[in-house]
């Protein structure tokens, strides 16, 4: 890894972010006609191989993998991979291509991103913590106290960006951008306006914790949208409730652009085998 | 199912909705060349299997299914499924994939949503009911009377969101969004403005009752648009009349965005068999 | 057919229209490699079958059909069908699928609409007729005279919406919408403004009569655009002249949105056979 | 050909144009795997047939044809045809489909247009010519002199619209529209504003003559954009220089919308054979 | 090469640019099922042939080539070619089509451009250099000194536009345009405003040197966007950091439009062979 350039100069404009696992969403449609035309014994072997591959991918030392049955015609099966580098995701991709079942999979959706936590919030929380202790900007000792508090927040965030794949049994994924319209342009707002909007937005998201687990990954410079959002919940109706409620929040109503939404059901080893069996 | 978070805080912005059946629209094009190349006896067996599957899917305990012949090249056949959860829709999807005819079907359209009723209207109706009895906001007893009346409305809505598939023999389906433009943005209107616009919109829709049955399903967080609209009628010209008339209604003229429109003819068991016979 | 709802209430906003034949545009690309690989004698039989089907479809009691060779790669062959209901169009579609040649056709374009005449104009003409006789609104007898005159106009329009497929040997087809922009929105204009704009537009179209025959079909609620325009002419340069001239007319320059344009040559029985022969 | 309608009435809005050859751009990708799998001797015959067809198409009495190797994956080979009618272009298209090599070609791009010259400029030139002779509008004899001068300009333009395919060895093609935005709308400008903008635009284009030959064809009413632009040059860098420079010209910067750009190399008989040989 | 026209006249509007290598990005998906179905010995031969071709393409006298494993489903393998003309890129393209492995490659992405350096900056640097020496515009000797200084800058830029493919092991590529909106239009800014915005933009880019190597190629008149940006780095997270930071820079926040982003890993001979081995 090369040394990172000093980005301090631009920090007044671009919010600092903390990154964790790189993420690959990898969706496929099964060619059922071809799949059905294969002798059953051969198919059983391919199912064993794929199930073993999925299980192994799910228990690597660095990262995790899971498999979902997607609803509708957008994808039949989708694998979600968390890894520590694009190169490792490349190896995972190549690994699936080595499985015999890959001859029956038609690529339908993929997305590359990296789990991130915005420090918009950490900064705000640190300010709030100190304020409650009477330590306000300008006061003696503020700088040191602020840096210490921020470090605490950063450590908490670090754990969040290197998290496990949530255990909940439904997934909802969608990409989003902040609008860069001719009149309404997120990137032309001051950092204070953006921070304020994101704070309200975050509050709304936290209302659904722990019923819905949000995993936000950034994809600026990695894929076609700016963020990928993964929601995990045992109650799929909450996907609708949460996203709809957010749609009225100014950070979304004015500034968010959404791509396609995919919803799926988590498959354990047994359910994956059953899905593929004929 | 996890416990639902308390969404009261945000109700001033996002209108409350009531949800019923989850809905899957599932459309396919038949590969006629491949279908024709099969021995007739084999084809007859596949038709029997599919007709039986469709009939069974149509008579489950929880929900219902129906099959349509679609017009134009967008789809040949489309199944409409009402079910009580995404998992059950996943099972239905998987079920069709188990039918032999699936080897001859090319996926062409699918959409996931959940039938919803907006409480915009229920609230308004409850207010109106009480007003006619002289019970207006502020008056003693209003709150209890209002909650009671609302309960009546909710019960009526509940029946509507768990309804049967309408029996009429033509279907028109299209997805829609409320506009989130840089200048004209539905989600930036006050709830009063939105309520007023929706009331006019609802009135217009009711003019066509019972000639046209509207089934509105929400798909925020589930699929690519915010709503899916299904119109059912014995007179297909009413699809044009109703949608055209609505286009001049401000809730649509300014705030609605429409996706692709599909029109089809309901197929009973016999008609489905005839459609597939050569 | 169910009883139509009374749409009088909304007439102040949505212009009344009169509908005639339902229309299906049905375009295909021929798989030439597959077509060529067939034994010539077999191919001759399929050509006979298709020519016979096309001829029969063209002489049904209710409606008409014609076949065109399209220019460019968008389609090779396109059938145009006028029928009295979507169900009959569905039967025509199914009919082509029964022809052996369908195994060599790749669907490339279809569109569902219904020939319509706007009463914008009829109303204006009736007003003009009466005015010339000195019968103006408010005067005694105006209402009865107006209704009578409108009836005459409606009868004329009725003949137009149940017309034959024009005999001219070139066709130009394209879909269009009236713009619903954030600032420039046709559906937010008053009916008077719309009527005035459409009158100028109609005048321009009539300049090209009889060299160009325009057939306007509405597709709100039926397909993805609001209208499908079919131009028929013996001189294809007039397609360019007419559409270009209209582009400067305010009803188009500000309010029209256009989809893809397709141009083709009418094929009689002999030309269709020649096109398919190798 | 039917008699043209008198378009004089609208001339104040739509600029008069002069039309020449109809143009078809016809691009294909070669299915190299299938092409390679054929016995070499058979392939040689198909190459002979195609080369002969291309040569013949290039030397018809009315019009001309040429073949290009296109860069990138958009197309492998593209034929450019100039003909005197859509029907003749239809015959050329059908002709290529009769060549054995067509079984190995996958359609990738086509465009129908007609070479045009705008009389915006001719009018201006005629005015200038007379002004230099002291004959200005209003003066006696102006009308006759103007009509005579315009006739001269028209004759020159006529030669231009029935031109040969330029001999230069690189081609750059792209479609364009004049913008019809909600705020910036070419078709809402006065003819004087448009004339002035087009004059500056034309001047810029002439700077590159003869290094770049521009062939402008109109496609309003014929294909999906309003114009197709063909640039021909021996120096491909001039495509970039010319188009980039024009992008700063107000007629383009504010009013032009561009489609996909394709760049190719002219193939003579020998180069075409070499391209296809394995 | 024909003589270039004198473009001096327009220089006040369009910034002068300097061009170097022509660039082809050429991406493919491997048909793994077909690849796996081939006997292993045959496959080994094809891998040898492709590796040899890639190595040879990488060491031509004029230009260079490299191969990347791309992440996600957009492409499996992508070749990057620098060459001195479109004709040579055409020859490279044709060369890959001659490799046996091409029967197993499905084209997925290509882009034609030419490495460019804008003289926006060179001019500014020359001005600054002279100013520091006290030579300001208007002063005697300024013109000659300025031209001399500009020549130095041009020589430096010339080396940059004929550079080698960066050695770093990750690549990020994306196309971009400057916005030509109805209200926010880059091409309507004065050259001073554009120069100022580009200077800030360039400064931000230089912060990441040498950790990230940017190669900007122009594609106006060559392909569908105005520029193609290639970022090369050993630390892929910097792609995100750099592009995100730039998004807040006014030259990007207001004026940039981005296409699809692709990220890949550089493959040396060994890694390419390993990727293809089964």
CSV table of C-alpha atoms in Angstrom, one decimal, chain C residues 72-254:
chain,number,residue,atom,x,y,z
C,72,UNK,CA,-32.9,0.0,-41.2
C,73,UNK,CA,-32.3,-2.6,-38.5
C,74,UNK,CA,-35.2,-1.7,-36.2
C,75,UNK,CA,-37.5,-4.2,-37.9
C,76,UNK,CA,-37.6,-6.2,-41.1
C,77,UNK,CA,-41.3,-6.7,-41.4
C,78,UNK,CA,-44.2,-5.0,-39.6
C,79,UNK,CA,-47.8,-5.9,-39.6
C,80,UNK,CA,-50.4,-3.2,-38.9
C,81,UNK,CA,-53.8,-4.4,-37.6
C,82,UNK,CA,-57.0,-2.5,-37.1
C,83,UNK,CA,-59.6,-4.4,-35.0
C,84,UNK,CA,-62.7,-3.7,-32.9
C,85,UNK,CA,-61.3,-4.9,-29.6
C,86,UNK,CA,-58.1,-5.8,-27.7
C,87,UNK,CA,-59.4,-9.4,-27.6
C,88,UNK,CA,-59.4,-9.5,-31.4
C,89,UNK,CA,-55.9,-8.1,-31.6
C,90,UNK,CA,-54.9,-10.8,-29.1
C,91,UNK,CA,-56.4,-13.4,-31.5
C,92,UNK,CA,-54.5,-11.9,-34.4
C,93,UNK,CA,-51.2,-12.0,-32.4
C,94,UNK,CA,-51.9,-15.6,-31.5
C,95,UNK,CA,-52.7,-16.3,-35.2
C,96,UNK,CA,-49.3,-15.2,-36.4
C,97,UNK,CA,-47.7,-17.3,-33.7
C,98,UNK,CA,-49.4,-20.3,-35.3
C,99,UNK,CA,-47.7,-19.7,-38.7
C,100,UNK,CA,-44.6,-21.7,-39.3
C,101,UNK,CA,-42.6,-18.6,-40.2
C,102,UNK,CA,-43.0,-17.4,-36.6
C,103,UNK,CA,-40.1,-19.7,-35.7
C,104,UNK,CA,-37.9,-17.4,-37.8
C,105,UNK,CA,-39.2,-14.1,-36.6
C,106,UNK,CA,-37.6,-12.2,-33.7
C,107,UNK,CA,-40.0,-9.7,-32.0
C,108,UNK,CA,-38.6,-6.2,-32.4
C,109,UNK,CA,-41.4,-3.7,-31.9
C,110,UNK,CA,-45.1,-3.6,-30.9
C,111,UNK,CA,-47.5,-1.0,-29.9
C,112,UNK,CA,-51.2,-1.1,-28.7
C,113,UNK,CA,-53.4,1.9,-29.3
C,114,UNK,CA,-56.9,2.9,-30.4
C,115,UNK,CA,-57.7,5.3,-33.3
C,116,UNK,CA,-59.1,8.5,-31.8
C,117,UNK,CA,-60.5,11.8,-32.8
C,118,UNK,CA,-60.3,14.7,-30.4
C,119,UNK,CA,-63.5,16.7,-30.0
C,120,UNK,CA,-61.4,19.8,-29.4
C,121,UNK,CA,-61.8,20.5,-33.1
C,122,UNK,CA,-65.4,19.3,-33.6
C,123,UNK,CA,-66.5,21.7,-30.9
C,124,UNK,CA,-64.6,24.5,-32.6
C,125,UNK,CA,-66.0,23.7,-36.0
C,126,UNK,CA,-69.6,23.5,-34.7
C,127,UNK,CA,-69.1,26.9,-33.0
C,128,UNK,CA,-67.8,28.3,-36.3
C,129,UNK,CA,-70.7,26.9,-38.3
C,130,UNK,CA,-73.2,28.4,-36.1
C,131,UNK,CA,-71.4,31.7,-35.9
C,132,UNK,CA,-71.5,32.0,-39.6
C,133,UNK,CA,-75.3,31.6,-39.4
C,134,UNK,CA,-75.4,34.2,-36.7
C,135,UNK,CA,-76.2,31.8,-33.9
C,136,UNK,CA,-73.9,32.7,-31.1
C,137,UNK,CA,-73.7,31.4,-27.5
C,138,UNK,CA,-76.3,33.0,-25.3
C,139,UNK,CA,-78.7,33.4,-28.2
C,140,UNK,CA,-82.0,31.6,-28.1
C,141,UNK,CA,-81.8,28.2,-29.8
C,142,UNK,CA,-78.0,28.1,-29.6
C,143,UNK,CA,-77.9,25.0,-27.3
C,144,UNK,CA,-80.1,22.9,-29.6
C,145,UNK,CA,-78.4,24.0,-32.7
C,146,UNK,CA,-75.0,23.4,-31.2
C,147,UNK,CA,-75.9,19.9,-30.1
C,148,UNK,CA,-77.2,19.1,-33.6
C,149,UNK,CA,-74.2,20.5,-35.3
C,150,UNK,CA,-71.9,18.6,-32.9
C,151,UNK,CA,-73.8,15.4,-33.8
C,152,UNK,CA,-73.0,16.0,-37.5
C,153,UNK,CA,-69.3,16.5,-36.7
C,154,UNK,CA,-69.3,13.4,-34.5
C,155,UNK,CA,-70.8,11.3,-37.3
C,156,UNK,CA,-68.0,12.5,-39.6
C,157,UNK,CA,-65.4,11.8,-36.9
C,158,UNK,CA,-66.9,8.4,-36.4
C,159,UNK,CA,-66.3,7.5,-40.0
C,160,UNK,CA,-62.7,8.7,-39.6
C,161,UNK,CA,-62.0,6.6,-36.5
C,162,UNK,CA,-63.3,3.4,-38.2
C,163,UNK,CA,-61.4,4.1,-41.4
C,164,UNK,CA,-59.5,1.7,-43.7
C,165,UNK,CA,-55.7,1.4,-43.7
C,166,UNK,CA,-54.6,4.1,-46.1
C,167,UNK,CA,-53.5,2.8,-49.5
C,168,UNK,CA,-50.3,5.0,-49.8
C,169,UNK,CA,-47.1,3.0,-50.2
C,170,UNK,CA,-44.9,4.5,-47.5
C,171,UNK,CA,-45.5,4.5,-43.8
C,172,UNK,CA,-43.9,6.6,-41.0
C,173,UNK,CA,-44.8,5.7,-37.4
C,174,UNK,CA,-43.7,7.4,-34.1
C,175,UNK,CA,-45.1,7.7,-30.6
C,176,UNK,CA,-45.5,11.0,-28.8
C,177,UNK,CA,-46.4,12.6,-25.5
C,178,UNK,CA,-47.5,16.0,-24.5
C,179,UNK,CA,-44.8,17.3,-22.2
C,180,UNK,CA,-45.4,17.3,-18.4
C,181,UNK,CA,-42.2,19.2,-17.5
C,182,UNK,CA,-41.6,21.0,-14.2
C,183,UNK,CA,-42.1,24.4,-16.0
C,184,UNK,CA,-43.7,23.5,-19.3
C,185,UNK,CA,-46.7,21.3,-18.7
C,186,UNK,CA,-49.4,20.7,-21.2
C,187,UNK,CA,-51.7,19.3,-18.6
C,188,UNK,CA,-51.6,22.4,-16.6
C,189,UNK,CA,-52.8,24.6,-19.5
C,190,UNK,CA,-56.4,25.7,-19.6
C,191,UNK,CA,-58.6,23.9,-22.0
C,192,UNK,CA,-58.8,27.2,-24.1
C,193,UNK,CA,-55.0,27.4,-24.4
C,194,UNK,CA,-54.9,23.7,-25.4
C,195,UNK,CA,-57.7,24.1,-27.9
C,196,UNK,CA,-56.0,27.1,-29.5
C,197,UNK,CA,-52.7,25.3,-29.8
C,198,UNK,CA,-54.3,22.2,-31.2
C,199,UNK,CA,-56.3,24.2,-33.8
C,200,UNK,CA,-53.0,25.7,-35.2
C,201,UNK,CA,-51.5,22.2,-35.1
C,202,UNK,CA,-54.5,20.7,-37.0
C,203,UNK,CA,-54.3,23.4,-39.6
C,204,UNK,CA,-50.7,22.6,-40.4
C,205,UNK,CA,-51.5,18.9,-40.7
C,206,UNK,CA,-54.4,19.7,-43.1
C,207,UNK,CA,-52.0,21.5,-45.5
C,208,UNK,CA,-50.5,18.1,-46.3
C,209,UNK,CA,-53.9,16.5,-47.1
C,210,UNK,CA,-54.3,14.4,-49.3
C,211,UNK,CA,-50.6,13.9,-49.9
C,212,UNK,CA,-50.1,12.7,-46.4
C,213,UNK,CA,-52.8,10.7,-44.5
C,214,UNK,CA,-52.5,11.0,-40.7
C,215,UNK,CA,-53.9,8.4,-38.4
C,216,UNK,CA,-53.7,9.3,-34.8
C,217,UNK,CA,-54.3,6.7,-32.2
C,218,UNK,CA,-54.4,7.2,-28.4
C,219,UNK,CA,-52.5,4.9,-26.1
C,220,UNK,CA,-52.9,6.5,-22.7
C,221,UNK,CA,-53.6,3.5,-20.4
C,222,UNK,CA,-52.7,1.1,-23.2
C,223,UNK,CA,-49.0,1.5,-24.0
C,224,UNK,CA,-46.0,3.5,-23.0
C,225,UNK,CA,-46.7,6.8,-24.8
C,226,UNK,CA,-49.8,8.9,-25.0
C,227,UNK,CA,-50.3,8.7,-28.8
C,228,UNK,CA,-49.0,6.8,-31.8
C,229,UNK,CA,-48.9,8.7,-35.1
C,230,UNK,CA,-49.0,6.9,-38.4
C,231,UNK,CA,-48.3,8.9,-41.5
C,232,UNK,CA,-49.0,7.4,-44.9
C,233,UNK,CA,-47.8,8.9,-48.2
C,234,UNK,CA,-46.5,8.0,-51.6
C,235,UNK,CA,-43.8,10.6,-51.2
C,236,UNK,CA,-41.5,9.8,-48.2
C,237,UNK,CA,-39.9,13.2,-48.3
C,238,UNK,CA,-43.2,14.6,-47.0
C,239,UNK,CA,-42.7,12.7,-43.7
C,240,UNK,CA,-39.6,14.9,-43.2
C,241,UNK,CA,-41.3,18.1,-44.4
C,242,UNK,CA,-44.4,17.6,-42.4
C,243,UNK,CA,-42.8,16.6,-39.1
C,244,UNK,CA,-40.1,19.3,-39.5
C,245,UNK,CA,-42.7,22.0,-40.1
C,246,UNK,CA,-44.7,20.9,-37.2
C,247,UNK,CA,-41.6,21.1,-35.0
C,248,UNK,CA,-41.8,24.9,-35.2
C,249,UNK,CA,-45.5,24.9,-34.3
C,250,UNK,CA,-45.8,25.9,-30.6
C,251,UNK,CA,-48.0,22.8,-29.8
C,252,UNK,CA,-45.0,20.7,-30.8
C,253,UNK,CA,-42.0,23.0,-30.2
C,254,UNK,CA,-42.9,23.4,-26.5
